[in-house]
PDB file of C-alpha atoms in Angstrom:
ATOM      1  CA  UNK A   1      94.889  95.617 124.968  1.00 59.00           C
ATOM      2  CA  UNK A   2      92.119  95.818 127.461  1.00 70.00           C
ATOM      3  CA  UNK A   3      88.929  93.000 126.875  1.00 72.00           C
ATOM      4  CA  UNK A   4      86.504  95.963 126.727  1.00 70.00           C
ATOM      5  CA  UNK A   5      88.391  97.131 123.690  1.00 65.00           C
ATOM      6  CA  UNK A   6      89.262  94.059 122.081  1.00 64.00           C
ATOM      7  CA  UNK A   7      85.405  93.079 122.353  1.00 68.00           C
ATOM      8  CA  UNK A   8      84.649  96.583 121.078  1.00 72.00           C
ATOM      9  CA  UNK A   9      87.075  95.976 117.754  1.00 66.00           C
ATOM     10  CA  UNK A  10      85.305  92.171 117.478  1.00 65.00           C
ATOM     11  CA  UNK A  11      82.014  94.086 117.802  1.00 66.00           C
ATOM     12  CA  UNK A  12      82.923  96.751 115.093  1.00 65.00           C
ATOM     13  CA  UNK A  13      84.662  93.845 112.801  1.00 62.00           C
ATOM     14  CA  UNK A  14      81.074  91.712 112.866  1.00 59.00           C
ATOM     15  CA  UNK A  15      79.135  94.899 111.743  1.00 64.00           C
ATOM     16  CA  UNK A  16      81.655  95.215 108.781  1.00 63.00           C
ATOM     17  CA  UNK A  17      79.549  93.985 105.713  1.00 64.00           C
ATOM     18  CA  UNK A  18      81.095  91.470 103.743  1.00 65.00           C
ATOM     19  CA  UNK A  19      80.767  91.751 100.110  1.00 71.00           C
ATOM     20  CA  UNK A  20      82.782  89.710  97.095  1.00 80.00           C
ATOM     21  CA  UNK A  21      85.354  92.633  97.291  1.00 81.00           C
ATOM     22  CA  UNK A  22      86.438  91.369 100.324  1.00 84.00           C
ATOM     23  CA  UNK A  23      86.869  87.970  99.187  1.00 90.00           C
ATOM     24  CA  UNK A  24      89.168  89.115  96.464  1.00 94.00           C
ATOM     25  CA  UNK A  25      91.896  90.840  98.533  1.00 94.00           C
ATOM     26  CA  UNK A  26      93.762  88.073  99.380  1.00 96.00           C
ATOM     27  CA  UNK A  27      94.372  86.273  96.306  1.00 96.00           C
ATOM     28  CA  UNK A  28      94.589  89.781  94.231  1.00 97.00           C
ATOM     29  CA  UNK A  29      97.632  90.446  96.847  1.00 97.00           C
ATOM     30  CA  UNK A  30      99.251  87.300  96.243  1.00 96.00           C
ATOM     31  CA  UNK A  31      99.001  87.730  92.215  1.00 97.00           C
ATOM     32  CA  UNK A  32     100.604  91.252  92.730  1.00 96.00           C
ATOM     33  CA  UNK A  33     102.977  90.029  95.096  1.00 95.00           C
ATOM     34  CA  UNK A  34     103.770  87.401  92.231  1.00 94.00           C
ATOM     35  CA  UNK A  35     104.423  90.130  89.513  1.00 94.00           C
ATOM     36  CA  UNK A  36     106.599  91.698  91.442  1.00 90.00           C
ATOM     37  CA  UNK A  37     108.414  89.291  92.083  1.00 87.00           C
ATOM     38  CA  UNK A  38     109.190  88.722  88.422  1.00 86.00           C
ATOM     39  CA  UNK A  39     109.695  91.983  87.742  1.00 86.00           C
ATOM     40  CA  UNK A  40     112.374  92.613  90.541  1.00 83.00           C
ATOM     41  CA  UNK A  41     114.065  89.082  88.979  1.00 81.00           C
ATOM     42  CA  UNK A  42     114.184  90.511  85.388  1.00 82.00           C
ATOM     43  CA  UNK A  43     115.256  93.974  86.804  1.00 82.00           C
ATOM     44  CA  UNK A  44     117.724  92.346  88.771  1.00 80.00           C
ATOM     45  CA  UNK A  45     119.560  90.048  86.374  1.00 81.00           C
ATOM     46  CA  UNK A  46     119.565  92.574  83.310  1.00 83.00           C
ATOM     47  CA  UNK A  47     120.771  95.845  84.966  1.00 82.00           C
ATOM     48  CA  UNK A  48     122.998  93.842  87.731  1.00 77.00           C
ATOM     49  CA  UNK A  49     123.820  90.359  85.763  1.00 76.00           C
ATOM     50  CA  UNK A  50     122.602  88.540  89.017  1.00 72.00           C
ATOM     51  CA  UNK A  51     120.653  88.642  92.663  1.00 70.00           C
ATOM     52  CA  UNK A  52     121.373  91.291  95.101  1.00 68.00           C
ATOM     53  CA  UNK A  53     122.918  90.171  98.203  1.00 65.00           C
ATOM     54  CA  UNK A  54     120.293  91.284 100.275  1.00 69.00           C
ATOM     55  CA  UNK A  55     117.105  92.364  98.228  1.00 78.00           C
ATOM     56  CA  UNK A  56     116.105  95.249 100.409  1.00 83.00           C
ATOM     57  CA  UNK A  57     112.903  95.752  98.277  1.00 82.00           C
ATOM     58  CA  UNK A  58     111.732  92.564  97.869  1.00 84.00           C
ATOM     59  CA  UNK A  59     111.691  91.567 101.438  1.00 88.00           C
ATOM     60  CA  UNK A  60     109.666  94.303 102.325  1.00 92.00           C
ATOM     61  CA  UNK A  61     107.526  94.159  99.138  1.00 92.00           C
ATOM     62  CA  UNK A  62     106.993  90.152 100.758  1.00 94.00           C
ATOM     63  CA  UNK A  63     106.591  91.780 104.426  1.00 96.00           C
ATOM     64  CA  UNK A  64     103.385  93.928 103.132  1.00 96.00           C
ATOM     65  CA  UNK A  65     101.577  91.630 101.423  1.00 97.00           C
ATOM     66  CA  UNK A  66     101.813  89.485 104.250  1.00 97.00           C
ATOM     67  CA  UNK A  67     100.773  91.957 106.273  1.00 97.00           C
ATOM     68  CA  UNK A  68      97.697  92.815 104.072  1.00 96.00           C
ATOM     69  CA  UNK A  69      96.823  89.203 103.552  1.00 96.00           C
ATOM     70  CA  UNK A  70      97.168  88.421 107.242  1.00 96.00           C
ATOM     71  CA  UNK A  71      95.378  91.641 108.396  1.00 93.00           C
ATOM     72  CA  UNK A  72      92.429  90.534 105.818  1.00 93.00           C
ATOM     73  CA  UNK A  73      92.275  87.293 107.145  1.00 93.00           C
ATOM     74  CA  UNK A  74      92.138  88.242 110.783  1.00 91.00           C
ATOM     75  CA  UNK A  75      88.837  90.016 109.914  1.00 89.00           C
ATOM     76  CA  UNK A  76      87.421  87.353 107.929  1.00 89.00           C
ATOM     77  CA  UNK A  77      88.351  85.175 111.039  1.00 89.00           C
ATOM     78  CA  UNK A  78      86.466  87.808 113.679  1.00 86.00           C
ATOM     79  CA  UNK A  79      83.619  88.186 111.132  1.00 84.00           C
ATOM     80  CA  UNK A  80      83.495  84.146 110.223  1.00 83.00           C
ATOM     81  CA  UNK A  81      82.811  83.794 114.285  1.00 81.00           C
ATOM     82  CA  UNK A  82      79.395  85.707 114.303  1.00 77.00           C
ATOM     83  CA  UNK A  83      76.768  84.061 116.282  1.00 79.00           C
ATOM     84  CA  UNK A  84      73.720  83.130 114.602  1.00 75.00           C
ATOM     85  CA  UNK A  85      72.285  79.737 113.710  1.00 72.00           C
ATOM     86  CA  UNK A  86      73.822  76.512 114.220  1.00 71.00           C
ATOM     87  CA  UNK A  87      74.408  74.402 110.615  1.00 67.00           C
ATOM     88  CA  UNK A  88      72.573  73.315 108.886  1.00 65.00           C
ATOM     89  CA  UNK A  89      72.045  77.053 107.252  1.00 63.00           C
ATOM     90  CA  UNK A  90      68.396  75.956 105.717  1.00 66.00           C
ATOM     91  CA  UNK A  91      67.617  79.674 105.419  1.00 71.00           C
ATOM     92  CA  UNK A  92      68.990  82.430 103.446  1.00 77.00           C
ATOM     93  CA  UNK A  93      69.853  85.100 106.050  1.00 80.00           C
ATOM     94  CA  UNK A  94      72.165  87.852 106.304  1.00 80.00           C
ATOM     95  CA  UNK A  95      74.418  86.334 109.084  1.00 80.00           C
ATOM     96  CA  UNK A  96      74.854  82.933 107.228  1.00 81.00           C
ATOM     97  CA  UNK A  97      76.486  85.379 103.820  1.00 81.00           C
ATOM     98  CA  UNK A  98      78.637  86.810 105.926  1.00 81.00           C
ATOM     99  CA  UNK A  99      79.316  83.712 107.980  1.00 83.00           C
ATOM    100  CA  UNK A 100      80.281  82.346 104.495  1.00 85.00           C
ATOM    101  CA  UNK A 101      81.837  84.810 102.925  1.00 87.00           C
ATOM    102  CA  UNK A 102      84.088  85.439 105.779  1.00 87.00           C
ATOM    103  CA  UNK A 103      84.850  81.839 105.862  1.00 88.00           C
ATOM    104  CA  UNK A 104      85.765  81.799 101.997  1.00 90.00           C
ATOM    105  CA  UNK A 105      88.158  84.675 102.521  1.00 92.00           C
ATOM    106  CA  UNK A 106      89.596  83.353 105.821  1.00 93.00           C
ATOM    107  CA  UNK A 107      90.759  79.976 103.734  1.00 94.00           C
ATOM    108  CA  UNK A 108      91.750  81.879 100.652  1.00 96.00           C
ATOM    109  CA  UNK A 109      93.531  84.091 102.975  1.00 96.00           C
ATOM    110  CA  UNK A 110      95.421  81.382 104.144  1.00 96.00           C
ATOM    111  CA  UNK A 111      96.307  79.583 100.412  1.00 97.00           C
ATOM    112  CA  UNK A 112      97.484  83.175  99.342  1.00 97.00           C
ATOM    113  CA  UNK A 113     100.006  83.600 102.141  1.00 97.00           C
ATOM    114  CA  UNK A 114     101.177  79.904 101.163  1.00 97.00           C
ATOM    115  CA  UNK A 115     101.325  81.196  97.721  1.00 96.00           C
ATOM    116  CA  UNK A 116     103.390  84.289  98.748  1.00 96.00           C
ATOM    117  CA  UNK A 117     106.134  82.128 100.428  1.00 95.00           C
ATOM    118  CA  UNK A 118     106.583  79.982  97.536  1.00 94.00           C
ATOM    119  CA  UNK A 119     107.166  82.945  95.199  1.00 92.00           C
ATOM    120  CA  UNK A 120     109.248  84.520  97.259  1.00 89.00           C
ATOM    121  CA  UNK A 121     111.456  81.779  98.538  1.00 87.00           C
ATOM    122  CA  UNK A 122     113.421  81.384  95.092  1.00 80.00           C
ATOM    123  CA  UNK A 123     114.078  84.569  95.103  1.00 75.00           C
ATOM    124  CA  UNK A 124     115.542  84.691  98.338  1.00 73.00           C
ATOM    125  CA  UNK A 125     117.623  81.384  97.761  1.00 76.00           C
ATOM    126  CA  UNK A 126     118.460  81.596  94.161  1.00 73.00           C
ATOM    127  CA  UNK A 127     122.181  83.806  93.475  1.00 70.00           C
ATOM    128  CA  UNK A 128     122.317  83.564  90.040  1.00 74.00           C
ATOM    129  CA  UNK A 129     120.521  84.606  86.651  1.00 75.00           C
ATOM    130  CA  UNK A 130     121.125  81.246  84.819  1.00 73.00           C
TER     131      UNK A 130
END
């Protein structure tokens, strides 16, 4: 990518507004992510007795929410580096809310693709419905 478009897409991330919608995505992913999981286990063991070799479906159910999660928190990163005041944020403006709000989602961002390894590395490991 050329630096006059990445500094374009940096430019159009910052002037995203950041609301408490935003925030959610990540962790909302992960707890979907974590039903599924479940679900595919309990599918898996009644109708086939055990694991699938391979889970086809899993790994890319795993593979997307990654990808959301990750794609969420690369704008929350972008959007968490907006220029404005230097700390301490004595004021109430509209750069420090989305300096913080970006921040917020960038770290949950990061627990809920932790979270989303953990679920799905049992699955991946485990062979049998015991």
């Amino acid at each position: 990518m050329s630096e006059e478009h990445q500094n374009n897409l940096a430019a159009r991330l910052r002037s995203r507004r950041v609301t408490l919608w935003t925030l959610i995505v990540p962790p909302t992913v992960w707890a979907v992510h974590f039903m599924f999981c479940y679900l595919w286990v309990a599918v898996s063991c009644a109708k086939l007795g055990g694991f699938a070799r391979f889970p086809v479906a899993f790994v890319i159910g795993t593979i997307v929410a990654l990808a959301i999660i990750i794609a969420s928190g690369a704008v929350a990163f972008v959007q968490s580096r907006t220029p404005g005041d230097p700390p301490p944020h004595d004021e109430s403006t509209e750069i420090d809310r989305t300096r913080f709000l970006a921040t917020a989602t960038l770290l949950l961002a990061g627990l809920s693709v932790v979270g989303v390894l953990f679920t799905a590395a049992p699955a991946l490991m485990l062979t049998d419905c015991r």
